[in-house]
One Martini backbone bead per residue (centre of mass of N, CA, C, O) as a GRO file, in nm:
protein
  335
    1UNK     BB    1   6.450  10.393   0.239
    2UNK     BB    2   6.375  10.253   0.506
    3UNK     BB    3   6.152  10.077   0.382
    4UNK     BB    4   6.339   9.912   0.193
    5UNK     BB    5   6.519   9.786   0.406
    6UNK     BB    6   6.292   9.644   0.562
    7UNK     BB    7   6.167   9.483   0.320
    8UNK     BB    8   6.441   9.345   0.195
    9UNK     BB    9   6.663   9.284   0.423
   10UNK     BB   10   6.515   9.122   0.637
   11UNK     BB   11   6.476   8.857   0.479
   12UNK     BB   12   6.780   8.821   0.427
   13UNK     BB   13   6.868   8.789   0.723
   14UNK     BB   14   6.693   8.544   0.783
   15UNK     BB   15   6.822   8.359   0.570
   16UNK     BB   16   7.113   8.372   0.677
   17UNK     BB   17   7.049   8.264   0.959
   18UNK     BB   18   6.932   7.993   0.866
   19UNK     BB   19   7.201   7.898   0.738
   20UNK     BB   20   7.407   7.940   0.979
   21UNK     BB   21   7.307   7.768   1.216
   22UNK     BB   22   7.347   7.459   1.064
   23UNK     BB   23   7.644   7.418   0.972
   24UNK     BB   24   7.761   7.221   1.184
   25UNK     BB   25   7.542   7.008   1.161
   26UNK     BB   26   7.576   6.957   0.859
   27UNK     BB   27   7.869   6.854   0.879
   28UNK     BB   28   7.800   6.608   1.054
   29UNK     BB   29   7.615   6.472   0.853
   30UNK     BB   30   7.823   6.442   0.628
   31UNK     BB   31   8.027   6.274   0.786
   32UNK     BB   32   7.795   6.036   0.840
   33UNK     BB   33   7.733   6.004   0.547
   34UNK     BB   34   7.728   5.735   0.332
   35UNK     BB   35   7.733   5.897   0.053
   36UNK     BB   36   8.044   6.021   0.141
   37UNK     BB   37   8.134   5.732   0.191
   38UNK     BB   38   8.449   5.729   0.108
   39UNK     BB   39   8.749   5.969   0.119
   40UNK     BB   40   8.948   5.754   0.245
   41UNK     BB   41   9.134   5.555   0.401
   42UNK     BB   42   9.113   5.223   0.517
   43UNK     BB   43   9.142   5.046   0.831
   44UNK     BB   44   9.240   4.710   0.932
   45UNK     BB   45   9.261   4.561   1.238
   46UNK     BB   46   9.500   4.317   1.343
   47UNK     BB   47   9.578   4.119   1.644
   48UNK     BB   48   9.771   3.957   1.447
   49UNK     BB   49   9.962   3.795   1.261
   50UNK     BB   50  10.034   3.698   0.968
   51UNK     BB   51   9.822   3.418   0.821
   52UNK     BB   52   9.578   3.410   0.975
   53UNK     BB   53   9.245   3.427   0.996
   54UNK     BB   54   9.213   3.736   1.043
   55UNK     BB   55   9.396   3.814   0.803
   56UNK     BB   56   9.242   3.678   0.578
   57UNK     BB   57   8.977   3.840   0.614
   58UNK     BB   58   9.091   4.125   0.581
   59UNK     BB   59   9.202   4.079   0.286
   60UNK     BB   60   8.935   4.014   0.154
   61UNK     BB   61   8.800   4.284   0.215
   62UNK     BB   62   9.012   4.476   0.097
   63UNK     BB   63   9.007   4.381  -0.197
   64UNK     BB   64   8.704   4.433  -0.249
   65UNK     BB   65   8.680   4.736  -0.153
   66UNK     BB   66   8.880   4.871  -0.341
   67UNK     BB   67   8.708   4.815  -0.595
   68UNK     BB   68   8.422   4.938  -0.494
   69UNK     BB   69   8.532   5.225  -0.352
   70UNK     BB   70   8.824   5.360  -0.447
   71UNK     BB   71   8.999   5.296  -0.189
   72UNK     BB   72   9.214   5.241   0.039
   73UNK     BB   73   9.279   4.915   0.208
   74UNK     BB   74   9.421   4.858   0.519
   75UNK     BB   75   9.638   4.628   0.679
   76UNK     BB   76   9.687   4.612   1.041
   77UNK     BB   77   9.932   4.469   1.243
   78UNK     BB   78   9.856   4.431   1.615
   79UNK     BB   79  10.012   4.254   1.825
   80UNK     BB   80   9.913   4.150   2.152
   81UNK     BB   81   9.765   4.064   2.438
   82UNK     BB   82   9.523   3.898   2.306
   83UNK     BB   83   9.440   4.180   2.130
   84UNK     BB   84   9.455   4.452   2.305
   85UNK     BB   85   9.619   4.649   2.137
   86UNK     BB   86   9.439   4.673   1.882
   87UNK     BB   87   9.169   4.728   2.029
   88UNK     BB   88   9.254   4.996   2.164
   89UNK     BB   89   9.299   5.156   1.907
   90UNK     BB   90   9.003   5.140   1.808
   91UNK     BB   91   8.850   5.242   2.060
   92UNK     BB   92   9.023   5.536   2.024
   93UNK     BB   93   8.888   5.600   1.768
   94UNK     BB   94   8.724   5.726   1.529
   95UNK     BB   95   8.366   5.726   1.447
   96UNK     BB   96   8.395   5.709   1.080
   97UNK     BB   97   8.481   5.425   0.918
   98UNK     BB   98   8.826   5.416   0.908
   99UNK     BB   99   8.824   5.219   1.169
  100UNK     BB  100   8.884   4.872   1.208
  101UNK     BB  101   8.793   4.536   1.339
  102UNK     BB  102   8.903   4.214   1.409
  103UNK     BB  103   8.717   4.027   1.581
  104UNK     BB  104   8.714   3.819   1.882
  105UNK     BB  105   8.654   3.600   2.128
  106UNK     BB  106   8.878   3.708   2.309
  107UNK     BB  107   8.818   4.013   2.317
  108UNK     BB  108   8.479   3.994   2.367
  109UNK     BB  109   8.462   3.702   2.571
  110UNK     BB  110   8.742   3.678   2.762
  111UNK     BB  111   8.920   3.925   2.863
  112UNK     BB  112   8.721   4.045   3.075
  113UNK     BB  113   8.780   3.792   3.275
  114UNK     BB  114   9.101   3.763   3.268
  115UNK     BB  115   9.145   4.064   3.318
  116UNK     BB  116   9.168   4.292   3.561
  117UNK     BB  117   9.246   4.524   3.338
  118UNK     BB  118   9.120   4.741   3.088
  119UNK     BB  119   9.143   5.009   2.841
  120UNK     BB  120   8.871   4.861   2.765
  121UNK     BB  121   8.555   4.768   2.648
  122UNK     BB  122   8.457   4.479   2.484
  123UNK     BB  123   8.159   4.613   2.421
  124UNK     BB  124   8.104   4.933   2.464
  125UNK     BB  125   8.363   5.022   2.260
  126UNK     BB  126   8.170   4.890   2.032
  127UNK     BB  127   8.061   4.830   1.695
  128UNK     BB  128   7.864   4.619   1.540
  129UNK     BB  129   7.855   4.465   1.217
  130UNK     BB  130   7.977   4.151   1.166
  131UNK     BB  131   7.986   3.846   1.105
  132UNK     BB  132   8.218   3.629   0.945
  133UNK     BB  133   8.370   3.368   1.093
  134UNK     BB  134   8.455   3.020   1.142
  135UNK     BB  135   8.673   2.796   1.342
  136UNK     BB  136   8.826   2.537   1.427
  137UNK     BB  137   9.019   2.404   1.639
  138UNK     BB  138   9.353   2.256   1.670
  139UNK     BB  139   9.534   1.973   1.772
  140UNK     BB  140   9.887   1.982   1.764
  141UNK     BB  141  10.190   1.788   1.708
  142UNK     BB  142  10.482   1.669   1.744
  143UNK     BB  143  10.601   1.395   1.581
  144UNK     BB  144  10.817   1.306   1.812
  145UNK     BB  145  10.605   1.231   2.035
  146UNK     BB  146  10.432   0.961   1.936
  147UNK     BB  147  10.134   1.060   1.868
  148UNK     BB  148   9.781   1.002   1.721
  149UNK     BB  149   9.597   1.063   1.979
  150UNK     BB  150   9.432   1.153   2.259
  151UNK     BB  151   9.484   0.915   2.455
  152UNK     BB  152   9.793   0.915   2.414
  153UNK     BB  153   9.841   1.204   2.513
  154UNK     BB  154   9.725   1.179   2.796
  155UNK     BB  155   9.911   0.954   2.892
  156UNK     BB  156  10.175   1.112   2.856
  157UNK     BB  157  10.105   1.361   3.033
  158UNK     BB  158  10.058   1.192   3.301
  159UNK     BB  159  10.365   1.082   3.299
  160UNK     BB  160  10.445   1.419   3.256
  161UNK     BB  161  10.429   1.648   3.464
  162UNK     BB  162  10.497   1.963   3.325
  163UNK     BB  163  10.661   1.886   3.050
  164UNK     BB  164  10.448   1.966   2.874
  165UNK     BB  165  10.355   2.183   2.597
  166UNK     BB  166  10.141   2.467   2.510
  167UNK     BB  167  10.037   2.655   2.244
  168UNK     BB  168   9.960   2.998   2.145
  169UNK     BB  169   9.839   3.323   2.020
  170UNK     BB  170   9.751   3.389   2.322
  171UNK     BB  171   9.635   3.534   2.587
  172UNK     BB  172   9.279   3.466   2.586
  173UNK     BB  173   9.235   3.290   2.374
  174UNK     BB  174   9.076   3.020   2.241
  175UNK     BB  175   9.339   2.859   2.241
  176UNK     BB  176   9.401   2.879   2.537
  177UNK     BB  177   9.118   2.773   2.636
  178UNK     BB  178   9.148   2.495   2.514
  179UNK     BB  179   9.371   2.407   2.713
  180UNK     BB  180   9.209   2.456   2.974
  181UNK     BB  181   8.986   2.254   2.902
  182UNK     BB  182   9.166   2.007   2.886
  183UNK     BB  183   9.266   2.017   3.178
  184UNK     BB  184   8.986   2.003   3.314
  185UNK     BB  185   8.880   1.726   3.165
  186UNK     BB  186   9.167   1.544   3.238
  187UNK     BB  187   9.408   1.648   3.447
  188UNK     BB  188   9.632   1.769   3.307
  189UNK     BB  189   9.986   1.884   3.310
  190UNK     BB  190  10.030   2.178   3.124
  191UNK     BB  191  10.217   2.424   2.963
  192UNK     BB  192  10.193   2.757   2.881
  193UNK     BB  193  10.274   2.910   2.549
  194UNK     BB  194  10.282   3.224   2.443
  195UNK     BB  195  10.202   3.404   2.145
  196UNK     BB  196  10.158   3.635   1.878
  197UNK     BB  197  10.168   3.389   1.663
  198UNK     BB  198  10.214   3.163   1.405
  199UNK     BB  199  10.501   3.262   1.314
  200UNK     BB  200  10.617   3.135   1.594
  201UNK     BB  201  10.468   2.863   1.679
  202UNK     BB  202  10.499   2.662   1.440
  203UNK     BB  203  10.810   2.640   1.428
  204UNK     BB  204  10.829   2.534   1.726
  205UNK     BB  205  10.673   2.276   1.674
  206UNK     BB  206  10.843   2.151   1.447
  207UNK     BB  207  11.119   2.164   1.628
  208UNK     BB  208  11.023   2.106   1.952
  209UNK     BB  209  10.986   2.344   2.166
  210UNK     BB  210  10.699   2.232   2.150
  211UNK     BB  211  10.454   1.987   2.184
  212UNK     BB  212  10.196   2.174   2.144
  213UNK     BB  213   9.898   2.307   1.955
  214UNK     BB  214   9.670   2.563   1.938
  215UNK     BB  215   9.479   2.612   1.636
  216UNK     BB  216   9.371   2.715   1.358
  217UNK     BB  217   9.284   2.529   1.101
  218UNK     BB  218   9.348   2.738   0.873
  219UNK     BB  219   9.659   2.759   0.961
  220UNK     BB  220   9.746   2.429   0.976
  221UNK     BB  221   9.657   2.262   0.724
  222UNK     BB  222   9.910   2.258   0.540
  223UNK     BB  223  10.097   2.106   0.748
  224UNK     BB  224   9.923   1.859   0.778
  225UNK     BB  225   9.920   1.772   0.475
  226UNK     BB  226  10.249   1.766   0.470
  227UNK     BB  227  10.344   1.615   0.751
  228UNK     BB  228  10.479   1.813   0.983
  229UNK     BB  229  10.218   1.756   1.153
  230UNK     BB  230  10.003   1.634   1.415
  231UNK     BB  231   9.678   1.553   1.428
  232UNK     BB  232   9.431   1.507   1.686
  233UNK     BB  233   9.198   1.750   1.704
  234UNK     BB  234   8.895   1.897   1.694
  235UNK     BB  235   8.685   2.157   1.870
  236UNK     BB  236   8.441   2.054   1.748
  237UNK     BB  237   8.146   1.859   1.730
  238UNK     BB  238   8.230   1.857   1.429
  239UNK     BB  239   8.354   1.788   1.152
  240UNK     BB  240   8.546   1.919   0.906
  241UNK     BB  241   8.519   1.969   0.567
  242UNK     BB  242   8.834   2.042   0.535
  243UNK     BB  243   8.889   1.781   0.764
  244UNK     BB  244   8.741   1.477   0.788
  245UNK     BB  245   8.991   1.300   0.921
  246UNK     BB  246   8.956   1.472   1.173
  247UNK     BB  247   8.885   1.432   1.479
  248UNK     BB  248   8.724   1.487   1.755
  249UNK     BB  249   8.741   1.534   2.088
  250UNK     BB  250   8.465   1.410   2.163
  251UNK     BB  251   8.511   1.122   2.010
  252UNK     BB  252   8.781   1.078   2.222
  253UNK     BB  253   8.638   1.125   2.532
  254UNK     BB  254   8.512   1.450   2.513
  255UNK     BB  255   8.225   1.534   2.582
  256UNK     BB  256   8.156   1.877   2.490
  257UNK     BB  257   8.398   1.963   2.335
  258UNK     BB  258   8.420   2.326   2.281
  259UNK     BB  259   8.629   2.552   2.058
  260UNK     BB  260   8.557   2.831   1.881
  261UNK     BB  261   8.660   3.037   1.629
  262UNK     BB  262   8.573   3.384   1.595
  263UNK     BB  263   8.475   3.648   1.359
  264UNK     BB  264   8.467   4.011   1.331
  265UNK     BB  265   8.317   4.329   1.271
  266UNK     BB  266   8.447   4.638   1.401
  267UNK     BB  267   8.380   4.943   1.575
  268UNK     BB  268   8.360   5.207   1.719
  269UNK     BB  269   8.180   5.366   1.914
  270UNK     BB  270   7.913   5.543   1.776
  271UNK     BB  271   7.833   5.458   1.508
  272UNK     BB  272   7.665   5.541   1.260
  273UNK     BB  273   7.399   5.370   1.132
  274UNK     BB  274   7.461   5.410   0.826
  275UNK     BB  275   7.750   5.288   0.844
  276UNK     BB  276   7.681   5.019   0.964
  277UNK     BB  277   7.504   4.931   0.723
  278UNK     BB  278   7.712   4.967   0.497
  279UNK     BB  279   7.921   4.763   0.613
  280UNK     BB  280   7.733   4.522   0.622
  281UNK     BB  281   7.674   4.510   0.320
  282UNK     BB  282   7.966   4.477   0.224
  283UNK     BB  283   8.023   4.215   0.377
  284UNK     BB  284   7.804   4.039   0.253
  285UNK     BB  285   7.889   4.070  -0.042
  286UNK     BB  286   8.167   3.942  -0.010
  287UNK     BB  287   8.098   3.661   0.151
  288UNK     BB  288   7.874   3.576  -0.087
  289UNK     BB  289   8.078   3.507  -0.276
  290UNK     BB  290   8.160   3.223  -0.429
  291UNK     BB  291   8.477   3.247  -0.433
  292UNK     BB  292   8.510   3.327  -0.137
  293UNK     BB  293   8.371   3.087  -0.002
  294UNK     BB  294   8.552   2.869  -0.126
  295UNK     BB  295   8.821   2.971  -0.011
  296UNK     BB  296   8.747   2.963   0.293
  297UNK     BB  297   8.655   2.666   0.315
  298UNK     BB  298   8.933   2.544   0.221
  299UNK     BB  299   9.075   2.687   0.492
  300UNK     BB  300   8.845   2.643   0.740
  301UNK     BB  301   8.629   2.863   0.678
  302UNK     BB  302   8.299   2.984   0.793
  303UNK     BB  303   8.094   3.181   0.637
  304UNK     BB  304   7.849   3.420   0.829
  305UNK     BB  305   7.688   3.671   0.770
  306UNK     BB  306   7.526   3.936   0.963
  307UNK     BB  307   7.384   4.102   1.200
  308UNK     BB  308   7.441   4.312   1.460
  309UNK     BB  309   7.240   4.171   1.654
  310UNK     BB  310   7.355   3.884   1.633
  311UNK     BB  311   7.635   3.957   1.737
  312UNK     BB  312   7.557   4.059   2.016
  313UNK     BB  313   7.437   3.789   2.118
  314UNK     BB  314   7.693   3.622   2.090
  315UNK     BB  315   7.877   3.782   2.281
  316UNK     BB  316   7.707   3.738   2.534
  317UNK     BB  317   7.713   3.425   2.535
  318UNK     BB  318   8.026   3.390   2.527
  319UNK     BB  319   8.089   3.546   2.786
  320UNK     BB  320   7.948   3.347   2.976
  321UNK     BB  321   8.101   3.090   2.903
  322UNK     BB  322   8.407   3.192   2.939
  323UNK     BB  323   8.379   3.302   3.222
  324UNK     BB  324   8.351   3.022   3.354
  325UNK     BB  325   8.623   2.905   3.263
  326UNK     BB  326   8.803   3.118   3.395
  327UNK     BB  327   8.703   3.075   3.683
  328UNK     BB  328   8.782   2.770   3.706
  329UNK     BB  329   9.093   2.819   3.635
  330UNK     BB  330   9.201   3.098   3.787
  331UNK     BB  331   9.261   3.307   3.577
  332UNK     BB  332   9.486   3.600   3.598
  333UNK     BB  333   9.556   3.924   3.447
  334UNK     BB  334   9.751   4.161   3.334
  335UNK     BB  335   9.754   4.410   3.080
   0.00000   0.00000   0.00000
C-alpha cells in the first residue's frame, strides 16, 4: 500500500505543484495578452472641450473601434490647465489598454518646460502608441478689428501696446506658444487670454471680447468659410490644402514662423508591448481608411499614423524646440 502511494501519488503531487506555481504569473500573462483584450469598455481621454481637433480624432477612433472590437469606446473630455488635468488622469491609470490619451504637442513637448512642477512626467509616464494627425494653427481676428492681413495687424498692435488680446485653448498649448512666437518675432505687446477650449474662445472672438485667437485650422475653418471671423494666416510653412486661400505667416513677412499642432495616441507607462502593437495596428487601420482620411483632410487635419518609435523621436525633437521658445519667452507657471 505504501509502495502504491509513493508510485502513483508522488507524480500527481508534482503535477499539481507544477500547475499551482505559475497561476499568478499565468493570470498576469492573460491580463496583458492582446488575444483576450478587450473585455470591457475603453475610454479615450481628451484634454480639451468637445469640437476641437483632439475631440474629432478621438471620436473617429471610438466609432471605428466600437464596430471592430465589439466593446464600448467612450470619449471623456477633461479640459483644463493646458491639458495637464486629463493627462494626469491617464498617467495614473492602470496600464492595461483600457485608458488612453489623445496626446498633444502641449502636453508632451511644451508643458514640461513651461510649468514649474507637474504631477506627471510628460514623456516617462506614457507609452507612445502612434502619431495621429497634424494641423496648422491659424490666426483669426474679430472682423470689427478692421485688418485683413498680418502687416496690418502688426501695425495696429504696435499702435496700441497691451490693448489687443489673443486667446488660445489653454496655457502651454501650441496655440499659446504661437502667440508667444508672434510677440517674439514682431515685438508686439498683446495680452494672452487662455480658455479651456474652443467652445468658450470662439464665441468670445466673434462677439469681440478678445481681439484675435490662435486656433487649430480644423476648429475654425467653418466660421472662416461662413465669414464670421477673419483669417490672417496659417502657422505652417506651406499653405493648407484645406484652405489654400489663407496665406502663411511666413510669406507675410515672418520667415521661419512655424507652429503646428499635432496629436498622438498615448497610454500609461509600461503598457505591455503586445497591447502597444495591437493599438498601433488598430490606429493605422482606422486612419488609413479612405473615407476617414478624406473626412479629416477636409476639416484641416492631416492624418499620418506611424510607429511608436517614430512618435518618440518626434516628442524628443519637439521638446527641444519648444523648450527654447519657452525659455526665451520667460514664461513659467505653477501647475
